[in-house]
Short mmCIF file of C-alpha atoms and ligand atoms in Angstrom, two decimals:
data_model
loop_
_atom_site.label_atom_id
_atom_site.label_comp_id
_atom_site.label_asym_id
_atom_site.label_seq_id
_atom_site.Cartn_x
_atom_site.Cartn_y
_atom_site.Cartn_z
CA UNK W 1 22.74 4.59 -33.23
CA UNK W 2 19.16 5.13 -34.05
CA UNK W 3 17.33 7.27 -36.01
CA UNK W 4 14.02 8.29 -36.62
CA UNK W 5 12.47 8.90 -40.03
CA UNK W 6 9.49 7.21 -41.16
CA UNK W 7 7.29 5.41 -38.04
CA UNK W 8 7.71 1.81 -39.41
CA UNK W 9 11.56 2.34 -37.74
CA UNK W 10 10.01 1.69 -34.46
CA UNK W 11 8.28 -1.39 -33.75
CA UNK W 12 5.06 -1.94 -32.47
CA UNK W 13 6.66 -2.70 -29.10
CA UNK W 14 8.70 -0.30 -29.10
CA UNK W 15 5.96 2.08 -30.31
CA UNK W 16 4.13 1.01 -26.80
CA UNK W 17 6.74 1.22 -24.23
CA UNK W 18 7.04 4.68 -25.56
CA UNK W 19 3.77 5.61 -24.00
CA UNK W 20 4.48 3.41 -21.83
CA UNK W 21 7.40 5.58 -20.70
CA UNK W 22 5.06 9.07 -21.49
CA UNK W 23 2.84 7.79 -19.35
CA UNK W 24 5.42 7.56 -16.13
CA UNK W 25 6.74 10.74 -16.93
CA UNK W 26 3.11 12.06 -16.87
CA UNK W 27 2.90 10.89 -13.59
CA UNK W 28 5.54 12.02 -12.01
CA UNK W 29 7.59 14.27 -14.38
CA UNK W 30 10.11 15.27 -11.61
CA UNK W 31 11.59 11.55 -11.76
CA UNK W 32 13.29 12.96 -15.72
CA UNK W 33 13.80 16.76 -14.79
CA UNK W 34 17.40 15.96 -14.82
CA UNK W 35 18.20 12.91 -17.05
CA UNK W 36 19.67 15.21 -20.09
CA UNK W 37 21.73 17.24 -18.30
CA UNK W 38 24.76 17.67 -20.34
CA UNK W 39 22.62 16.82 -23.25
CA UNK W 40 21.35 18.94 -26.18
CA UNK W 41 18.74 18.54 -28.56
CA UNK W 42 19.45 20.76 -32.03
CA UNK W 43 16.36 21.62 -33.24
CA UNK W 44 16.25 22.46 -37.66
CA UNK W 45 13.19 23.66 -39.15
CA UNK W 46 13.52 24.09 -42.81
CA UNK W 47 9.56 24.56 -42.67
CA UNK W 48 7.29 26.87 -40.83
CA UNK W 49 5.97 24.71 -37.33
CA UNK W 50 4.96 26.05 -34.05
CA UNK W 51 3.62 22.64 -31.86
CA UNK W 52 6.85 20.56 -32.73
CA UNK W 53 9.46 22.30 -32.43
CA UNK W 54 8.55 23.90 -29.36
CA UNK W 55 7.16 20.44 -28.18
CA UNK W 56 10.78 19.12 -28.85
CA UNK W 57 12.67 22.19 -27.22
CA UNK W 58 9.84 21.78 -24.04
CA UNK W 59 10.74 18.31 -23.65
CA UNK W 60 14.62 18.65 -23.81
CA UNK W 61 14.06 21.02 -20.82
CA UNK W 62 12.41 19.53 -18.91
CA UNK W 63 14.49 16.56 -19.19
CA UNK W 64 16.75 18.75 -18.22
CA UNK W 65 18.97 19.06 -21.53
CA UNK W 66 19.23 22.43 -24.12
CA UNK W 67 18.72 23.69 -27.18
CA UNK W 68 19.68 24.53 -30.08
CA UNK W 69 18.51 25.50 -33.47
CA UNK W 70 16.62 27.34 -36.73
CA UNK W 71 13.08 28.27 -37.28
CA UNK W 72 13.65 28.46 -40.47
CA UNK W 73 15.48 27.87 -43.35
CA UNK W 74 16.18 31.82 -44.24
CA UNK W 75 18.47 32.55 -40.48
CA UNK W 76 20.52 29.09 -41.95
CA UNK W 77 23.22 29.07 -44.53
CA UNK W 78 20.88 27.78 -46.43
CA UNK W 79 19.97 30.23 -47.51
CA UNK W 80 23.54 30.57 -48.66
CA UNK W 81 23.25 27.59 -51.08
CA UNK W 82 24.40 25.39 -48.32
CA UNK W 83 23.16 21.75 -48.82
CA UNK W 84 21.00 19.64 -46.17
CA UNK W 85 24.22 17.03 -45.56
CA UNK W 86 26.90 19.97 -44.71
CA UNK W 87 24.12 21.41 -42.36
CA UNK W 88 24.15 17.73 -40.30
CA UNK W 89 27.74 17.99 -40.43
CA UNK W 90 27.69 21.04 -39.02
CA UNK W 91 24.84 20.70 -36.37
CA UNK W 92 26.53 17.37 -35.43
CA UNK W 93 29.88 18.82 -34.25
CA UNK W 94 27.42 20.43 -31.79
CA UNK W 95 24.43 18.85 -30.35
CA UNK W 96 23.50 14.90 -29.21
CA UNK W 97 20.29 15.11 -31.00
CA UNK W 98 18.84 16.41 -34.16
CA UNK W 99 15.14 17.38 -34.82
CA UNK W 100 14.34 18.15 -38.08
CA UNK W 101 11.88 19.30 -39.88
CA UNK W 102 12.10 19.87 -44.41
CA UNK W 103 10.30 20.28 -47.52
CA UNK W 104 11.75 17.38 -49.62
CA UNK W 105 11.16 14.27 -48.60
CA UNK W 106 14.48 12.30 -48.71
CA UNK W 107 15.47 15.07 -46.89
CA UNK W 108 15.59 13.36 -43.36
CA UNK W 109 16.64 10.43 -45.26
CA UNK W 110 19.82 12.14 -46.08
CA UNK W 111 20.73 13.84 -43.59
CA UNK W 112 20.82 10.56 -40.83
CA UNK W 113 22.45 9.11 -43.63
CA UNK W 114 25.62 11.13 -42.86
CA UNK W 115 24.81 12.40 -39.81
CA UNK W 116 27.02 11.66 -36.57
CA UNK W 117 24.04 11.68 -33.93
CA UNK W 118 20.47 10.37 -33.78
CA UNK W 119 18.10 12.50 -36.56
CA UNK W 120 14.82 12.66 -35.60
CA UNK W 121 12.33 12.84 -38.85
CA UNK W 122 9.70 16.10 -37.65
CA UNK W 123 7.89 16.32 -40.70
CA UNK W 124 8.55 16.40 -44.19
CA UNK W 125 7.36 17.21 -47.55
CA UNK W 126 3.49 15.85 -47.48
CA UNK W 127 4.15 12.38 -46.41
CA UNK W 128 5.46 10.98 -43.20
CA UNK W 129 5.12 12.63 -39.82
CA UNK W 130 6.07 9.87 -37.09
CA UNK W 131 6.24 11.67 -33.64
CA UNK W 132 2.60 13.47 -34.32
CA UNK W 133 1.78 9.74 -35.16
CA UNK W 134 3.78 9.12 -31.46
CA UNK W 135 1.60 11.29 -30.37
CA UNK W 136 -1.68 10.65 -31.81
CA UNK W 137 -2.03 7.32 -30.80
CA UNK W 138 -0.78 7.96 -27.14
CA UNK W 139 -3.72 10.38 -26.74
CA UNK W 140 -5.77 7.40 -28.36
CA UNK W 141 -4.53 5.17 -25.73
CA UNK W 142 -5.63 8.19 -23.15
CA UNK W 143 -8.60 8.85 -24.63
CA UNK W 144 -10.18 5.32 -25.51
CA UNK W 145 -7.77 3.61 -22.67
CA UNK W 146 -6.52 1.10 -25.65
CA UNK W 147 -5.77 1.60 -29.14
CA UNK W 148 -7.33 -1.67 -31.18
CA UNK W 149 -10.87 -2.83 -31.71
CA UNK W 150 -11.58 0.70 -32.61
CA UNK W 151 -13.29 2.86 -35.72
CA UNK W 152 -11.01 5.62 -36.76
CA UNK W 153 -12.54 8.43 -39.35
CA UNK W 154 -10.07 10.13 -41.37
CA UNK W 155 -11.51 13.51 -42.96
CA UNK W 156 -9.97 16.44 -44.75
CA UNK W 157 -7.40 16.43 -46.77
CA UNK W 158 -5.94 12.81 -47.03
CA UNK W 159 -3.55 13.49 -49.99
CA UNK W 160 -1.06 15.82 -48.48
CA UNK W 161 -1.92 15.03 -44.93
CA UNK W 162 1.49 13.76 -43.55
CA UNK W 163 0.05 12.92 -40.42
CA UNK W 164 -2.89 10.75 -42.65
CA UNK W 165 -0.47 8.72 -43.30
CA UNK W 166 1.90 8.33 -41.11
CA UNK W 167 -1.49 7.11 -38.37
CA UNK W 168 -2.57 4.67 -41.27
CA UNK W 169 0.67 2.85 -41.49
CA UNK W 170 0.69 2.70 -37.49
CA UNK W 171 -2.33 2.10 -37.47
CA UNK W 172 -2.05 -1.03 -39.55
CA UNK W 173 -0.25 -2.27 -36.86
CA UNK W 174 -2.87 -3.09 -34.26
CA UNK W 175 -5.66 -5.04 -33.75
CA UNK W 176 -9.59 -4.62 -34.82
CA UNK W 177 -9.10 -1.00 -36.38
CA UNK W 178 -11.90 0.02 -38.71
CA UNK W 179 -10.81 2.89 -41.49
CA UNK W 180 -12.91 5.41 -42.04
CA UNK W 181 -11.73 7.99 -44.91
CA UNK W 182 -13.42 11.01 -45.78
CA UNK W 183 -12.35 13.41 -48.19
CA UNK W 184 -13.38 14.91 -51.81
CA UNK W 185 -13.24 12.72 -54.74
CA UNK W 186 -9.31 15.07 -55.22
CA UNK W 187 -8.07 14.87 -51.61
CA UNK W 188 -8.04 10.82 -51.33
CA UNK W 189 -4.91 8.72 -49.77
CA UNK W 190 -2.29 8.25 -52.29
CA UNK W 191 -1.87 5.19 -53.48
CA UNK W 192 0.33 3.26 -52.63
CA UNK W 193 -0.71 3.66 -49.18
CA UNK W 194 -4.59 2.39 -50.31
CA UNK W 195 -2.46 -0.53 -51.74
CA UNK W 196 -1.13 -0.94 -47.65
CA UNK W 197 -4.70 -0.87 -46.31
CA UNK W 198 -4.54 -4.04 -48.90
CA UNK W 199 -1.94 -5.80 -48.39
CA UNK W 200 -3.01 -6.24 -44.67
CA UNK W 201 -6.65 -7.20 -45.49
CA UNK W 202 -7.41 -3.85 -43.66
CA UNK W 203 -11.28 -3.11 -43.50
CA UNK W 204 -11.23 0.50 -44.78
CA UNK W 205 -13.60 1.83 -46.75
CA UNK W 206 -13.80 5.68 -48.66
CA UNK W 207 -16.66 8.50 -48.26
CA UNK W 208 -16.87 12.43 -49.81
CA UNK W 209 -19.47 13.07 -47.03
CA UNK W 210 -19.13 13.30 -43.13
CA UNK W 211 -22.32 13.55 -42.12
CA UNK W 212 -23.03 10.04 -43.84
CA UNK W 213 -20.19 7.81 -41.06
CA UNK W 214 -20.02 10.13 -38.14
CA UNK W 215 -22.46 8.37 -35.82
CA UNK W 216 -19.96 4.91 -36.36
CA UNK W 217 -16.64 6.58 -35.26
CA UNK W 218 -14.88 6.91 -32.09
CA UNK W 219 -12.44 8.85 -32.88
CA UNK W 220 -12.51 11.16 -35.58
CA UNK W 221 -9.64 12.30 -36.87
CA UNK W 222 -9.45 16.05 -38.34
CA UNK W 223 -7.24 17.51 -41.17
CA UNK W 224 -6.23 21.04 -42.47
CA UNK W 225 -6.09 21.30 -46.14
CA UNK W 226 -3.11 21.31 -47.29
CA UNK W 227 -2.16 24.81 -49.41
CA UNK W 228 1.69 24.92 -49.46
CA UNK W 229 1.15 21.80 -51.14
CA UNK W 230 -1.47 22.51 -53.77
CA UNK W 231 -0.24 23.52 -57.57
CA UNK W 232 -3.29 25.58 -57.77
CA UNK W 233 -4.82 28.74 -55.65
CA UNK W 234 -8.07 27.93 -57.50
CA UNK W 235 -8.08 24.10 -56.89
CA UNK W 236 -7.16 24.91 -53.25
CA UNK W 237 -9.65 27.73 -52.81
CA UNK W 238 -12.39 25.78 -53.76
CA UNK W 239 -11.27 23.02 -51.76
CA UNK W 240 -10.65 24.13 -48.74
CA UNK W 241 -13.84 24.01 -47.52
CA UNK W 242 -14.77 20.94 -47.48
CA UNK W 243 -15.76 20.07 -43.70
CA UNK W 244 -16.35 22.43 -41.79
CA UNK W 245 -17.01 20.55 -37.78
CA UNK W 246 -20.24 22.57 -35.57
CA UNK W 247 -21.76 21.05 -32.62
CA UNK W 248 -24.48 20.52 -34.72
CA UNK W 249 -22.79 17.93 -36.56
CA UNK W 250 -21.12 16.73 -34.05
CA UNK W 251 -24.87 15.85 -32.66
CA UNK W 252 -25.48 12.56 -34.68
CA UNK W 253 -21.56 11.29 -33.27
CA UNK W 254 -21.15 8.82 -29.65
CA UNK W 255 -21.28 10.94 -27.08
CA UNK W 256 -17.87 10.05 -26.07
CA UNK W 257 -16.20 10.55 -29.79
CA UNK W 258 -12.43 11.47 -29.12
CA UNK W 259 -11.96 14.78 -32.16
CA UNK W 260 -8.28 14.41 -32.89
CA UNK W 261 -6.51 17.19 -35.06
CA UNK W 262 -2.76 17.80 -35.27
CA UNK W 263 -3.23 21.66 -36.14
CA UNK W 264 -2.93 24.12 -37.03
CA UNK W 265 -6.46 24.09 -37.57
CA UNK W 266 -7.86 26.96 -40.38
CA UNK W 267 -12.08 26.33 -40.07
CA UNK W 268 -12.79 22.90 -40.18
CA UNK W 269 -13.14 22.56 -36.43
CA UNK W 270 -15.75 25.31 -35.41
CA UNK W 271 -14.12 27.37 -32.86
CA UNK W 272 -17.33 26.01 -30.47
CA UNK W 273 -16.56 22.37 -30.78
CA UNK W 274 -13.48 23.37 -28.51
CA UNK W 275 -15.61 23.50 -25.52
CA UNK W 276 -17.00 20.23 -26.06
CA UNK W 277 -15.40 17.35 -24.20
CA UNK W 278 -14.79 15.26 -26.94
CA UNK W 279 -12.07 17.74 -28.87
CA UNK W 280 -9.47 15.97 -27.80
CA UNK W 281 -7.14 18.14 -29.90
CA UNK W 282 -6.02 20.64 -27.11
CA UNK W 283 -4.82 17.41 -24.88
CA UNK W 284 -3.31 15.66 -27.67
CA UNK W 285 -0.80 18.89 -28.13
CA UNK W 286 0.54 18.54 -24.45
CA UNK W 287 0.78 14.90 -25.40
CA UNK W 288 3.38 15.71 -27.92
CA UNK W 289 5.92 17.23 -25.24
CA UNK W 290 5.41 13.93 -23.34
CA UNK W 291 5.93 11.56 -26.12
CA UNK W 292 9.04 13.50 -26.97
CA UNK W 293 10.38 13.29 -23.42
CA UNK W 294 10.47 9.78 -24.34
CA UNK W 295 11.33 9.55 -27.62
CA UNK W 296 14.66 11.93 -26.90
CA UNK W 297 15.70 9.39 -23.85
CA UNK W 298 15.41 6.50 -25.67
CA UNK W 299 17.02 7.92 -29.60
CA UNK W 300 20.09 8.79 -26.11
CA UNK W 301 19.69 5.37 -24.81
CA UNK W 302 18.67 6.44 -21.81
CA UNK W 303 16.22 4.46 -21.02
N1 LIG A 1 1.34 19.22 -36.00
C1 LIG A 1 2.32 19.75 -36.15
O1 LIG A 1 3.40 19.73 -37.49
O2 LIG A 1 2.36 21.07 -36.08
P1 LIG A 1 3.58 22.40 -36.39
O3 LIG A 1 3.37 22.31 -38.08
O4 LIG A 1 2.52 23.42 -35.55
O5 LIG A 1 4.30 21.86 -35.85
#
């Protein structure tokens, strides 16, 4: 039985296979509408979510399966003090596969050690969000026609943005990626990730001003400043609007730039950018459903 806790639980070849399967699902969705008949997915969200939970649920429904679960810890027995592992052992009696989101960084791993069914980490703490990374990789593949030999800018909260951490870890396995890291000094990538970039001899640079580097980017991955991870509201207020992407700033960017954002956004991309063909973030949302269909099939050993 396989779980997905970190993006590195999948080999590069497995990721490429999931991307290929997603493309097949997109081309012929009706071929897959009975694949999970009589299978159940539980979505256990101890933290808020719109896209991840609903895309998992839509994915399972489009595969012909059923869903159950909860969207907040308050409506589960976690509110009465039940441990994550007891919850998982319980839900494993009702479901064939579980997608869970939790604020505690070790929670999905602890859950997987006690679980009778595959566990998918749907985002934990400020550390990892592997299914968002699969979504991002499928989006890069579909928008650029390839994942290697491109310059990728990461902009915003690179310290607490778990999607950034997972995506950098994944892109380190692809050839010819140039990493351009744009953040306030206080929100740079964590030390372990910088060590990993150095260990892989990655081509990377760090900057504070987006306008200094926007012209060289093929992909711009914007992120929200993660209010929920700050210890101090004053620091959040000071940093929250560090970067606001506007049409004016995009004048200097490549005509075929791809702008990604895991969403939700707050202020970091002006709404006027949404109609620019370079804005990919709502296409990215849709890709999230297809790659999760592929992942559910893989973990249930249906491919
Ligand atoms: N990208 C993402 O994780 O969005 P949600 O928090 O809405 O699930």
